[in-house]
Coordinates of C-alpha atoms in Angstrom, one line a residue:
Chain I
M266 CA 84.6 106.5 99.7
K267 CA 83.5 109.6 101.6
R268 CA 85.3 111.9 103.9
L269 CA 83.3 112.6 107.0
S270 CA 83.9 115.6 109.3
I271 CA 83.5 114.4 112.9
T272 CA 84.2 115.6 116.4
P273 CA 87.4 114.2 118.0
R274 CA 87.1 112.3 121.2
E275 CA 87.4 114.6 124.1
N276 CA 90.3 112.7 125.5
W277 CA 91.9 111.6 122.3
R278 CA 95.4 112.3 123.3
E279 CA 95.1 110.2 126.4
E280 CA 93.4 107.5 124.5
L281 CA 96.3 107.4 122.0
E282 CA 99.0 107.5 124.6
E283 CA 97.3 104.8 126.6
L284 CA 97.9 102.6 123.6
G285 CA 101.5 103.6 123.4
F286 CA 101.0 105.6 120.3
I287 CA 103.5 108.2 121.3
W288 CA 104.1 109.9 118.0
H289 CA 100.7 111.2 117.3
S290 CA 101.7 114.9 117.1
P291 CA 105.4 115.2 116.5
D292 CA 105.1 118.4 114.4
G293 CA 101.6 119.6 114.8
A294 CA 99.2 116.7 114.1
Y295 CA 99.9 113.3 112.6
W296 CA 96.9 111.4 114.0
D297 CA 93.8 113.4 112.9
E298 CA 90.4 112.3 114.1
N299 CA 88.6 115.5 113.0
A300 CA 87.6 113.4 110.0
C301 CA 87.4 109.8 108.9
Y302 CA 86.8 108.0 105.6
E303 CA 83.9 105.7 105.0
F304 CA 84.1 102.9 102.5
S305 CA 81.4 100.7 101.2
P306 CA 81.9 96.9 101.3
A307 CA 82.3 96.9 97.5
Q308 CA 85.0 99.5 97.7
V309 CA 86.9 97.5 100.3
E310 CA 86.6 94.5 98.1
Q311 CA 88.0 96.5 95.2
L312 CA 91.0 97.5 97.3
E313 CA 91.5 94.0 98.7
T314 CA 91.5 92.5 95.2
A315 CA 93.8 95.1 93.9
T316 CA 96.2 94.6 96.8
N317 CA 96.3 90.8 96.2
D318 CA 96.7 91.3 92.5
V319 CA 99.5 93.8 92.8
F320 CA 101.3 91.6 95.2
E321 CA 101.2 88.8 92.7
L322 CA 102.7 91.1 90.2
F323 CA 105.6 91.9 92.5
V324 CA 106.2 88.2 93.1
E325 CA 106.1 87.4 89.4
A326 CA 108.4 90.4 88.7
A327 CA 110.9 89.2 91.3
D328 CA 110.9 85.7 89.8
R329 CA 111.8 87.2 86.4
I330 CA 114.4 89.6 87.8
V331 CA 116.2 87.0 89.9
S332 CA 116.4 84.6 87.0
S333 CA 117.8 87.3 84.7
D334 CA 121.3 88.6 85.3
E335 CA 120.5 91.5 82.9
L336 CA 117.5 92.7 84.9
L337 CA 119.2 92.2 88.2
A338 CA 122.2 94.1 87.0
D339 CA 119.9 97.0 86.4
Y340 CA 119.7 97.5 90.2
G341 CA 123.4 98.2 90.5
F342 CA 123.9 96.0 93.5
S343 CA 127.2 94.3 94.2
D344 CA 127.8 90.8 93.0
E345 CA 127.7 89.6 96.6
V346 CA 124.3 91.3 97.2
N347 CA 123.0 89.9 93.9
Q348 CA 124.0 86.4 95.0
M349 CA 122.4 86.8 98.4
I350 CA 119.2 88.0 96.7
K351 CA 119.1 85.1 94.4
D352 CA 119.8 82.6 97.2
A353 CA 117.1 84.1 99.5
W354 CA 114.6 84.2 96.7
N355 CA 115.3 80.7 95.4
R356 CA 115.4 79.1 98.8
D357 CA 112.2 80.9 99.8
V358 CA 113.6 81.8 103.2
P359 CA 111.2 82.6 106.0
A360 CA 109.5 86.0 105.6
L361 CA 106.6 87.9 107.0
Q362 CA 105.8 88.9 103.5
Y363 CA 104.4 92.1 104.7
G364 CA 104.4 95.6 103.4
R365 CA 102.3 98.6 102.5
F366 CA 101.3 99.5 99.0
D367 CA 100.6 103.1 98.5
F368 CA 97.6 103.4 96.2
G369 CA 95.8 106.2 94.5
Y370 CA 92.1 105.5 94.7
D371 CA 89.0 107.5 93.9
G372 CA 86.4 105.1 95.2
V373 CA 85.3 104.0 91.7
N374 CA 88.2 103.2 89.3
P375 CA 90.9 100.6 89.9
P376 CA 93.4 101.6 92.5
K377 CA 96.8 102.5 91.1
V378 CA 99.9 101.5 93.0
F379 CA 102.5 104.2 93.6
E380 CA 105.1 102.1 95.4
F381 CA 105.6 99.2 97.7
N382 CA 107.0 100.0 101.2
C383 CA 108.0 96.5 102.1
D384 CA 111.5 96.7 103.7
T385 CA 110.9 99.1 106.5
P386 CA 107.3 100.2 106.4
T387 CA 105.9 102.3 109.1
S388 CA 102.4 103.7 109.9
L389 CA 101.8 100.1 110.9
Y390 CA 100.7 100.5 114.5
E391 CA 98.2 103.2 113.8
A392 CA 96.7 101.2 111.0
A393 CA 96.6 97.9 112.9
V394 CA 95.7 98.9 116.4
V395 CA 95.1 102.6 116.9
Q396 CA 92.4 103.2 114.3
W397 CA 90.6 100.0 115.4
N398 CA 90.5 101.3 118.9
W399 CA 89.2 104.6 117.6
K400 CA 86.5 102.8 115.6
E401 CA 85.4 100.9 118.6
D402 CA 85.0 104.1 120.5
V403 CA 83.4 106.3 117.9
F404 CA 81.7 103.9 115.4
P405 CA 81.2 100.7 117.4
M406 CA 78.5 99.4 115.0
A407 CA 80.6 99.9 111.9
D408 CA 83.3 97.7 110.5
Q409 CA 86.8 98.4 109.4
F410 CA 89.0 97.0 106.7
N411 CA 91.5 95.8 109.2
S412 CA 92.7 92.3 110.1
I413 CA 96.4 93.4 110.2
H414 CA 97.1 92.4 113.7
D415 CA 95.5 89.0 113.5
R416 CA 97.3 88.3 110.3
F417 CA 100.6 89.2 111.7
V418 CA 100.2 86.8 114.6
A419 CA 99.0 84.1 112.3
R420 CA 102.0 84.7 110.0
W421 CA 104.5 84.5 112.9
K422 CA 102.9 81.3 113.9
E423 CA 103.3 79.9 110.4
L424 CA 106.9 80.8 110.6
K425 CA 107.4 79.1 113.9
V426 CA 108.5 75.9 112.3
H427 CA 111.0 77.6 110.1
L428 CA 112.7 79.9 112.6
P429 CA 114.6 79.5 115.8
D430 CA 112.6 80.3 119.0
D431 CA 114.8 83.2 119.8
L432 CA 114.4 86.3 117.6
Y433 CA 116.3 89.5 117.8
F434 CA 114.6 92.8 116.9
T435 CA 116.7 95.8 115.9
A436 CA 116.0 99.4 115.1
F437 CA 117.8 102.7 115.1
G438 CA 116.7 104.9 118.0
E439 CA 115.4 108.0 116.1
E440 CA 113.8 110.8 118.0
T441 CA 110.1 110.4 117.5
G442 CA 110.1 106.9 118.9
E443 CA 108.1 105.7 115.9
E444 CA 110.7 103.2 114.7
I445 CA 111.3 101.8 118.2
A446 CA 107.7 101.6 118.9
T447 CA 106.9 99.9 115.6
T448 CA 109.7 97.4 116.2
T449 CA 108.4 96.8 119.7
Y450 CA 105.0 96.1 118.2
L451 CA 106.4 93.6 115.8
A452 CA 108.2 91.9 118.7
E453 CA 105.0 91.7 120.7
L454 CA 103.3 90.1 117.7
A455 CA 106.0 87.5 117.6
V456 CA 105.8 86.9 121.3
E457 CA 102.1 86.3 120.9
A458 CA 103.0 83.7 118.4
G459 CA 105.3 82.0 120.8
F460 CA 108.7 83.4 120.1
T461 CA 111.1 84.8 122.6
C462 CA 112.3 88.2 121.6
Y463 CA 115.4 90.2 122.3
P464 CA 116.0 93.8 121.5
I465 CA 119.2 95.3 120.2
L466 CA 120.0 98.6 118.7
V467 CA 121.4 98.6 115.2
N468 CA 124.6 100.1 116.4
D469 CA 125.0 97.6 119.2
I470 CA 125.1 94.6 116.8
G471 CA 128.5 93.1 117.0
W472 CA 130.7 91.3 114.5
N473 CA 132.7 88.5 116.0
E474 CA 135.6 87.5 113.7
E475 CA 136.3 84.3 115.6
L476 CA 132.8 83.0 115.2
G477 CA 132.2 84.6 111.8
R478 CA 128.8 85.7 113.2
F479 CA 126.9 88.7 114.2
T480 CA 126.5 88.8 117.9
D481 CA 124.5 90.4 120.7
M482 CA 125.9 92.4 123.5
A483 CA 126.9 89.2 125.4
E484 CA 128.6 87.6 122.5
H485 CA 125.9 85.2 121.6
P486 CA 125.5 84.7 117.9
I487 CA 122.4 86.0 116.4
D488 CA 120.5 83.4 114.5
A489 CA 117.4 85.3 113.4
M490 CA 116.7 89.0 113.4
Y491 CA 113.9 91.3 112.5
K492 CA 115.2 94.7 111.4
L493 CA 113.5 98.0 110.9
Y494 CA 116.5 99.3 109.1
P495 CA 116.8 99.4 105.3
W496 CA 118.8 96.8 103.5
E497 CA 120.4 99.4 101.2
W498 CA 121.9 100.9 104.3
L499 CA 123.0 97.6 105.9
V500 CA 124.9 96.4 102.9
V501 CA 126.9 99.6 102.4
E502 CA 127.8 100.3 106.1
E503 CA 131.0 99.1 107.6
F504 CA 129.6 95.7 108.7
G505 CA 127.8 95.1 105.4
K506 CA 130.8 93.3 104.1
H507 CA 130.2 90.6 106.8
I508 CA 126.6 89.8 105.8
P509 CA 127.5 87.4 103.1
K510 CA 130.0 85.5 105.4
C511 CA 127.2 84.3 107.6
A512 CA 124.3 84.4 105.2
D513 CA 123.7 80.7 105.6
Q514 CA 123.6 80.9 109.4
M515 CA 121.3 83.7 110.0
F516 CA 117.7 84.6 109.1
W517 CA 117.0 88.2 108.3
M518 CA 113.4 89.5 108.5
E519 CA 112.6 90.6 106.0
P520 CA 114.9 88.9 103.5
I521 CA 117.3 90.7 101.3
Y522 CA 115.3 90.3 98.2
K523 CA 113.1 93.1 99.6
M524 CA 115.8 95.3 98.1
L525 CA 114.2 94.6 94.8
W526 CA 110.6 95.5 95.7
S527 CA 111.4 98.6 97.8
N528 CA 113.5 100.0 95.0
K529 CA 111.5 102.1 92.6
R530 CA 113.2 100.5 89.6
I531 CA 110.7 97.8 90.2
L532 CA 108.0 100.2 89.0
V533 CA 109.7 100.5 85.6
H534 CA 110.1 96.7 85.4
L535 CA 106.5 96.1 86.3
W536 CA 105.3 98.4 83.6
E537 CA 107.6 96.7 81.1
M538 CA 106.4 93.2 82.2
F539 CA 102.7 94.0 82.6
P540 CA 101.9 97.0 80.4
N541 CA 98.5 98.5 80.8
H542 CA 97.7 96.5 83.9
P543 CA 94.7 98.3 85.6
N544 CA 96.5 98.7 88.9
L545 CA 99.8 100.0 87.5
L546 CA 100.9 103.4 86.3
P547 CA 103.3 103.9 83.4
A548 CA 106.8 104.2 84.7
Y549 CA 110.1 104.8 82.9
Y550 CA 113.7 105.8 83.4
D551 CA 113.0 108.8 81.2
K552 CA 110.1 111.1 80.5
R553 CA 109.0 109.4 77.3
D554 CA 105.7 110.8 76.2
L555 CA 104.5 111.7 79.6
T556 CA 103.2 115.2 80.0
R557 CA 101.9 114.9 83.6
Y558 CA 104.2 112.9 85.7
V559 CA 106.1 112.4 89.0
T560 CA 109.8 112.0 89.4
K561 CA 111.0 110.2 92.4
P562 CA 114.3 108.6 93.4
I563 CA 114.8 104.9 93.4
L564 CA 115.6 104.8 97.1
G565 CA 113.5 107.7 98.4
R566 CA 111.4 107.6 101.6
E567 CA 108.7 109.8 103.0
G568 CA 108.3 111.7 99.8
A569 CA 111.9 112.9 99.7
N570 CA 113.1 114.3 96.3
V571 CA 109.7 113.9 94.7
T572 CA 108.6 116.5 92.1
I573 CA 105.3 116.7 90.3
F574 CA 105.3 118.0 86.7
D575 CA 102.0 119.0 85.1
K576 CA 102.2 120.0 81.4
G577 CA 105.5 121.6 81.7
H578 CA 105.0 123.2 85.1
V579 CA 106.3 122.1 88.5
R580 CA 103.1 121.6 90.4
D581 CA 104.7 120.5 93.7
R582 CA 108.1 119.7 94.9
S583 CA 109.2 117.9 98.1
S584 CA 110.9 119.9 100.8
L585 CA 112.9 116.8 101.8
S586 CA 116.0 116.2 99.9
H587 CA 118.5 113.4 100.1
P588 CA 120.8 113.6 97.1
E589 CA 122.1 110.1 97.8
D590 CA 118.7 108.6 97.1
G591 CA 119.8 107.9 93.6
Q592 CA 118.5 107.9 90.1
L593 CA 115.0 109.2 89.3
I594 CA 112.2 107.3 87.7
Y595 CA 109.3 108.9 85.9
Q596 CA 105.8 107.8 86.8
Q597 CA 102.6 109.0 85.3
L598 CA 100.8 111.4 87.5
Y599 CA 97.7 110.1 89.2
D600 CA 94.9 112.6 90.0
L601 CA 94.3 112.0 93.7
P602 CA 90.8 113.1 94.8
L603 CA 90.9 116.5 96.5
T604 CA 89.1 116.6 99.8
D605 CA 88.6 119.1 102.6
G606 CA 91.7 117.7 104.2
G607 CA 94.0 117.4 101.2
Y608 CA 94.8 114.4 99.1
P609 CA 94.2 111.0 100.6
I610 CA 96.5 108.1 99.8
I611 CA 95.6 104.5 100.7
G612 CA 98.2 102.5 102.5
S613 CA 97.1 99.0 101.8
W614 CA 98.8 96.3 103.9
V615 CA 99.8 92.8 102.9
V616 CA 100.7 90.3 105.6
G617 CA 101.8 86.9 104.7
G618 CA 101.3 87.9 101.1
E619 CA 97.6 88.7 101.5
S620 CA 95.6 91.8 101.7
A621 CA 95.1 92.7 105.4
G622 CA 93.7 96.2 105.7
I623 CA 94.3 99.9 105.1
G624 CA 95.5 103.1 106.6
I625 CA 94.9 106.5 105.1
R626 CA 97.1 109.4 105.1
E627 CA 96.2 112.9 103.9
A628 CA 98.8 115.4 102.6
S629 CA 99.5 117.8 99.9
L630 CA 100.0 116.3 96.5
I631 CA 103.2 114.7 97.8
T632 CA 102.7 112.4 100.7
D633 CA 105.6 113.2 103.0
N634 CA 106.5 113.0 106.6
K635 CA 103.9 115.8 107.3
A636 CA 101.0 113.7 106.2
R637 CA 98.2 113.1 108.6
F638 CA 96.8 109.7 109.4
I639 CA 93.0 109.6 109.1
P640 CA 91.0 106.6 110.4
H641 CA 88.4 104.9 108.4
I642 CA 85.2 102.8 108.7
M643 CA 83.4 100.4 106.4
R644 CA 79.6 100.3 106.4
Chain Y
M446 CA 82.2 89.5 101.2
R447 CA 84.7 89.0 103.9
R448 CA 84.0 90.5 107.2
Y449 CA 86.8 92.3 108.9
I450 CA 86.4 91.4 112.5
K451 CA 88.0 92.9 115.5
P452 CA 91.6 92.1 115.8
K453 CA 92.0 89.6 118.6
Y454 CA 94.4 91.7 120.5
V455 CA 93.9 92.2 124.2
A456 CA 96.6 94.8 124.0
L457 CA 94.6 97.0 121.8
T458 CA 94.3 99.2 124.7
G459 CA 97.7 98.5 126.2
A460 CA 99.0 97.3 123.0
L461 CA 102.4 98.3 122.1
L462 CA 103.8 98.7 125.5
M463 CA 102.0 96.0 127.3
T464 CA 104.4 94.0 129.3
S465 CA 102.5 90.8 129.1
A466 CA 103.1 90.5 125.5
L467 CA 106.8 90.2 126.1
V468 CA 106.9 87.6 128.7
G469 CA 106.2 84.7 126.4
C470 CA 102.9 84.2 127.9
S471 CA 99.7 83.2 126.3
P472 CA 97.6 86.1 125.0
S473 CA 94.9 87.1 127.3
P474 CA 91.3 86.5 126.3
V475 CA 89.7 88.9 123.9
P476 CA 88.0 91.5 126.0
T477 CA 84.5 92.4 125.3
E478 CA 85.1 95.9 126.4
K479 CA 88.1 98.1 126.6
T480 CA 90.6 96.7 129.0
V481 CA 93.8 98.2 130.1
I482 CA 96.1 95.8 131.8
R483 CA 98.3 97.5 134.2
P484 CA 101.0 96.0 136.3
T485 CA 100.1 95.5 139.9
T486 CA 101.8 94.5 143.0
S487 CA 100.7 92.0 145.6
A488 CA 100.1 95.0 147.8
S489 CA 98.2 96.9 145.2
T490 CA 96.1 94.3 143.4
S491 CA 93.0 95.6 145.0
A492 CA 94.1 99.1 145.3
T493 CA 93.5 102.0 143.0
P494 CA 95.4 102.2 139.8
P495 CA 98.8 103.7 139.8
E496 CA 98.8 107.5 140.1
S497 CA 99.2 109.1 136.8
V498 CA 102.2 111.4 137.2
R499 CA 104.6 112.5 134.6
F500 CA 108.2 111.7 134.9
C501 CA 111.2 112.3 132.9
A502 CA 114.6 110.8 132.4
M503 CA 117.6 113.0 132.7
E504 CA 121.3 112.7 133.0
K505 CA 122.6 112.8 136.5
N506 CA 126.2 112.1 137.5
G507 CA 126.9 110.7 134.2
E508 CA 123.9 108.3 134.2
V509 CA 120.4 108.7 132.8
V510 CA 118.0 108.3 135.6
R511 CA 114.2 108.5 136.0
V512 CA 112.9 111.3 138.1
P513 CA 109.6 112.9 138.8
E514 CA 108.7 115.7 136.5
K515 CA 109.0 118.3 139.1
D516 CA 112.7 117.4 139.4
C517 CA 113.3 117.3 135.8
I518 CA 115.7 119.7 134.4
Q519 CA 114.6 120.5 131.0
T520 CA 117.9 122.0 129.9
E521 CA 119.2 118.5 129.8
T522 CA 119.4 117.3 126.3
R523 CA 117.7 114.0 126.8
T524 CA 114.3 113.6 128.4
V525 CA 111.6 111.1 128.5
Q526 CA 108.2 111.9 129.7
S527 CA 105.3 109.8 130.6
S528 CA 101.7 110.8 131.0
S529 CA 100.1 107.7 132.4
G530 CA 100.7 104.7 134.6
G531 CA 100.5 101.8 132.2
G532 CA 103.2 99.3 131.5
M533 CA 106.0 99.5 129.0
S534 CA 107.6 96.5 127.4
P535 CA 111.1 95.5 128.2
V536 CA 111.9 95.8 124.5
F537 CA 110.9 99.4 124.6
W538 CA 112.8 100.2 127.7
Y539 CA 115.8 98.5 126.4
F540 CA 115.8 100.7 123.3
M541 CA 115.0 103.7 125.3
G542 CA 117.7 103.2 127.8
S543 CA 120.2 102.5 125.1
M544 CA 119.3 105.6 123.3
M545 CA 119.6 107.6 126.5
S546 CA 123.0 106.3 127.1
G547 CA 124.4 107.9 124.1
N548 CA 123.3 106.2 120.9
G549 CA 120.7 108.8 120.3
G550 CA 121.1 112.5 120.7
G551 CA 119.1 115.6 120.6
T552 CA 116.0 116.0 122.6
H553 CA 113.6 113.1 123.1
N554 CA 110.1 113.7 124.3
Y555 CA 108.1 110.6 124.7
Y556 CA 104.6 110.8 125.8
S557 CA 104.2 107.2 126.5
S558 CA 102.5 104.9 128.9
A559 CA 105.5 104.4 131.1
P560 CA 104.8 103.6 134.7
A561 CA 104.0 106.5 137.0
Y562 CA 106.6 107.8 139.4
G563 CA 105.6 107.0 142.9
A564 CA 103.3 104.2 142.0
P565 CA 103.6 101.1 144.3
L566 CA 105.3 99.2 141.5
V567 CA 108.5 101.0 141.8
G568 CA 109.1 100.8 145.5
G569 CA 110.0 97.2 146.0
S570 CA 110.3 94.3 143.6
R571 CA 110.0 95.2 140.1
N572 CA 108.9 91.8 139.0
M573 CA 105.2 92.4 139.1
P574 CA 102.6 89.8 138.1
N575 CA 99.4 91.3 136.6
V576 CA 96.0 89.9 137.2
G577 CA 96.8 87.1 134.8
N578 CA 99.9 86.3 136.7
T579 CA 102.0 86.8 133.7
T580 CA 103.1 90.4 133.5
I581 CA 106.4 91.6 134.7
Y582 CA 107.2 95.2 135.4
N583 CA 110.2 96.3 133.8
A584 CA 110.8 100.0 133.9
P585 CA 113.7 101.5 135.9
A586 CA 113.0 102.6 139.4
P587 CA 113.3 106.3 140.2
G588 CA 116.8 107.3 140.4
Q589 CA 118.1 104.2 138.8
S590 CA 119.8 104.1 135.5
M591 CA 117.6 103.8 132.4
Q592 CA 120.1 101.1 131.4
S593 CA 118.9 99.0 134.4
A594 CA 115.4 98.8 133.0
T595 CA 115.5 95.3 131.6
V596 CA 118.1 93.8 133.9
V597 CA 115.7 93.0 136.6
S598 CA 113.1 90.6 135.2
R599 CA 113.3 87.0 134.8
A600 CA 109.9 85.6 135.5
Y601 CA 107.3 83.3 134.1
G602 CA 109.4 81.8 131.5
Y603 CA 110.6 85.1 130.0
T604 CA 114.3 85.8 130.2
A605 CA 114.6 89.5 129.9
P606 CA 117.7 90.7 128.2
A607 CA 120.0 92.9 130.2
A608 CA 119.9 96.4 129.0
A609 CA 123.5 96.6 128.4
T610 CA 123.8 93.0 127.3
A611 CA 120.7 92.1 125.4
S612 CA 121.3 88.4 125.1
K613 CA 120.1 85.0 126.0
T614 CA 120.6 85.3 129.7
G615 CA 121.5 82.1 131.3
S616 CA 123.3 80.5 128.4
T617 CA 127.0 80.6 127.9
P618 CA 128.3 83.0 125.4
A619 CA 129.7 81.3 122.3
T620 CA 133.0 83.0 122.7
T621 CA 134.8 85.3 125.0
T622 CA 136.5 87.1 122.2
P623 CA 135.0 90.5 122.1
S624 CA 133.1 91.5 119.0
A625 CA 133.6 94.7 117.1
R626 CA 130.6 97.0 117.4
G627 CA 129.3 100.1 115.7
G628 CA 129.6 98.8 112.2
F629 CA 125.9 99.3 111.5
G630 CA 123.8 102.4 112.1
S631 CA 125.8 105.2 110.5
T632 CA 123.1 106.0 107.9
G633 CA 120.4 106.0 110.5
S634 CA 121.8 109.0 112.2
S635 CA 120.8 111.2 109.3
H636 CA 117.8 109.5 107.8
A637 CA 114.5 108.1 108.9
A638 CA 114.6 104.3 108.4
G639 CA 110.9 103.9 108.1
G640 CA 108.9 104.7 105.1

């Protein structure tokens, strides 16, 4: 795992925009091709194995949590949400089973998982498509740990027999365009797999009392919907109370049990269930015997409310704060390798429950919304 | 050791916003070199690519319309800009048009591959087959409402949802009783949903 300083393509902005990658420089630089990372095949295999192993841990953990009222109660969801989670898990409802593990990795030792972004993961398009395009331009003879796109298409095809042909795709129209574009990309993958896709903004979704169904803008009931909008928001918003009423008549992608995996309580549960697993970091609801640790909220995103403590000192603190992100967990600090560009974090994708490729972001110690995406090669 | 081969995605170069991907058509063959599929018209299939001209969307007489950049009034609160002449997907335009019409807010600057203002595509029909005879063009014409973007196209098996009524066009609504709306989305106005 080496960081290479390289010269950006002369027309890199045009190249990116040609791909529809419209959020490459929202505040300064997000996409950064002044450098890239190089991995050996052995390192890629190590990441791939870790990703598959950790996903299995999450599956096993969900199995145990869903079958234990005590563990499930730990999450503080309503009874109705708990029931929907149980139903979705036990029925094995259709799911893309995709997400991004954030790993600490030094190129030698086992990768350690920081969290699983599996409900509304972003940085997908740049990992799946943009960095491949860059590699083809800049390192055409090299390879890349990246089969993300193909695996998505394959997964959508697998789901074809389980889902209606018509899928709705919803997102909230935030300002960078990232969420809209990511949702559009997911829709295009589904179309490639043979679905017909319809867009609808989150706030345009209707509730029809007569039908007892969520509806589109022309009063058609929605049978299946992909959402880039967190479950924990959906269930507490005004229409959240209607979700259980039609839970048997509508597929949500991803299913509601993703509320377990995207909640950082799972990190505590994982450490309890699989202590000393080589890909896990100790995590607790309190400090215990940790001297170097990270506190992060159970529902935090983009590094919000994260603080790093190192032997009694605050080493770094997130500038983003969302007080409503909930209780803190304590996770042992992982010493990310320091490079010329900062600290790299590996975003390792699973699609269909299998390792599919990586994207790398560099930031300060806390990987927040100012992190830069650095492409990679394998050779 | 598994090899990680090139993703079989023709749209790697037109990817996200490629119209062909949203028309329910078969994926195009994997290109051996970079290929950007652009919408073309019957009048322009052998012509030069669309001129690359920036445009923006702005509010005008209560509607959000697409105008050439030179006419763009940047003091307007909502703008969309384009830097190239490629195609955008109906899904994208639906979202964008919806945002423009009031669900969003603040200033939006999108450097995306929306179609060029003044390109042949926008003059006449906006249902434009590409070289594979599968692509529809689906951006709003200059001066037309952003909300009109996805209304126009119904071609090659794809039923485009109307911008204001994203739905299964052609089928009968299940009810005429109006649904309540706006019950989702309140948290999204203050948080990023992606992580």
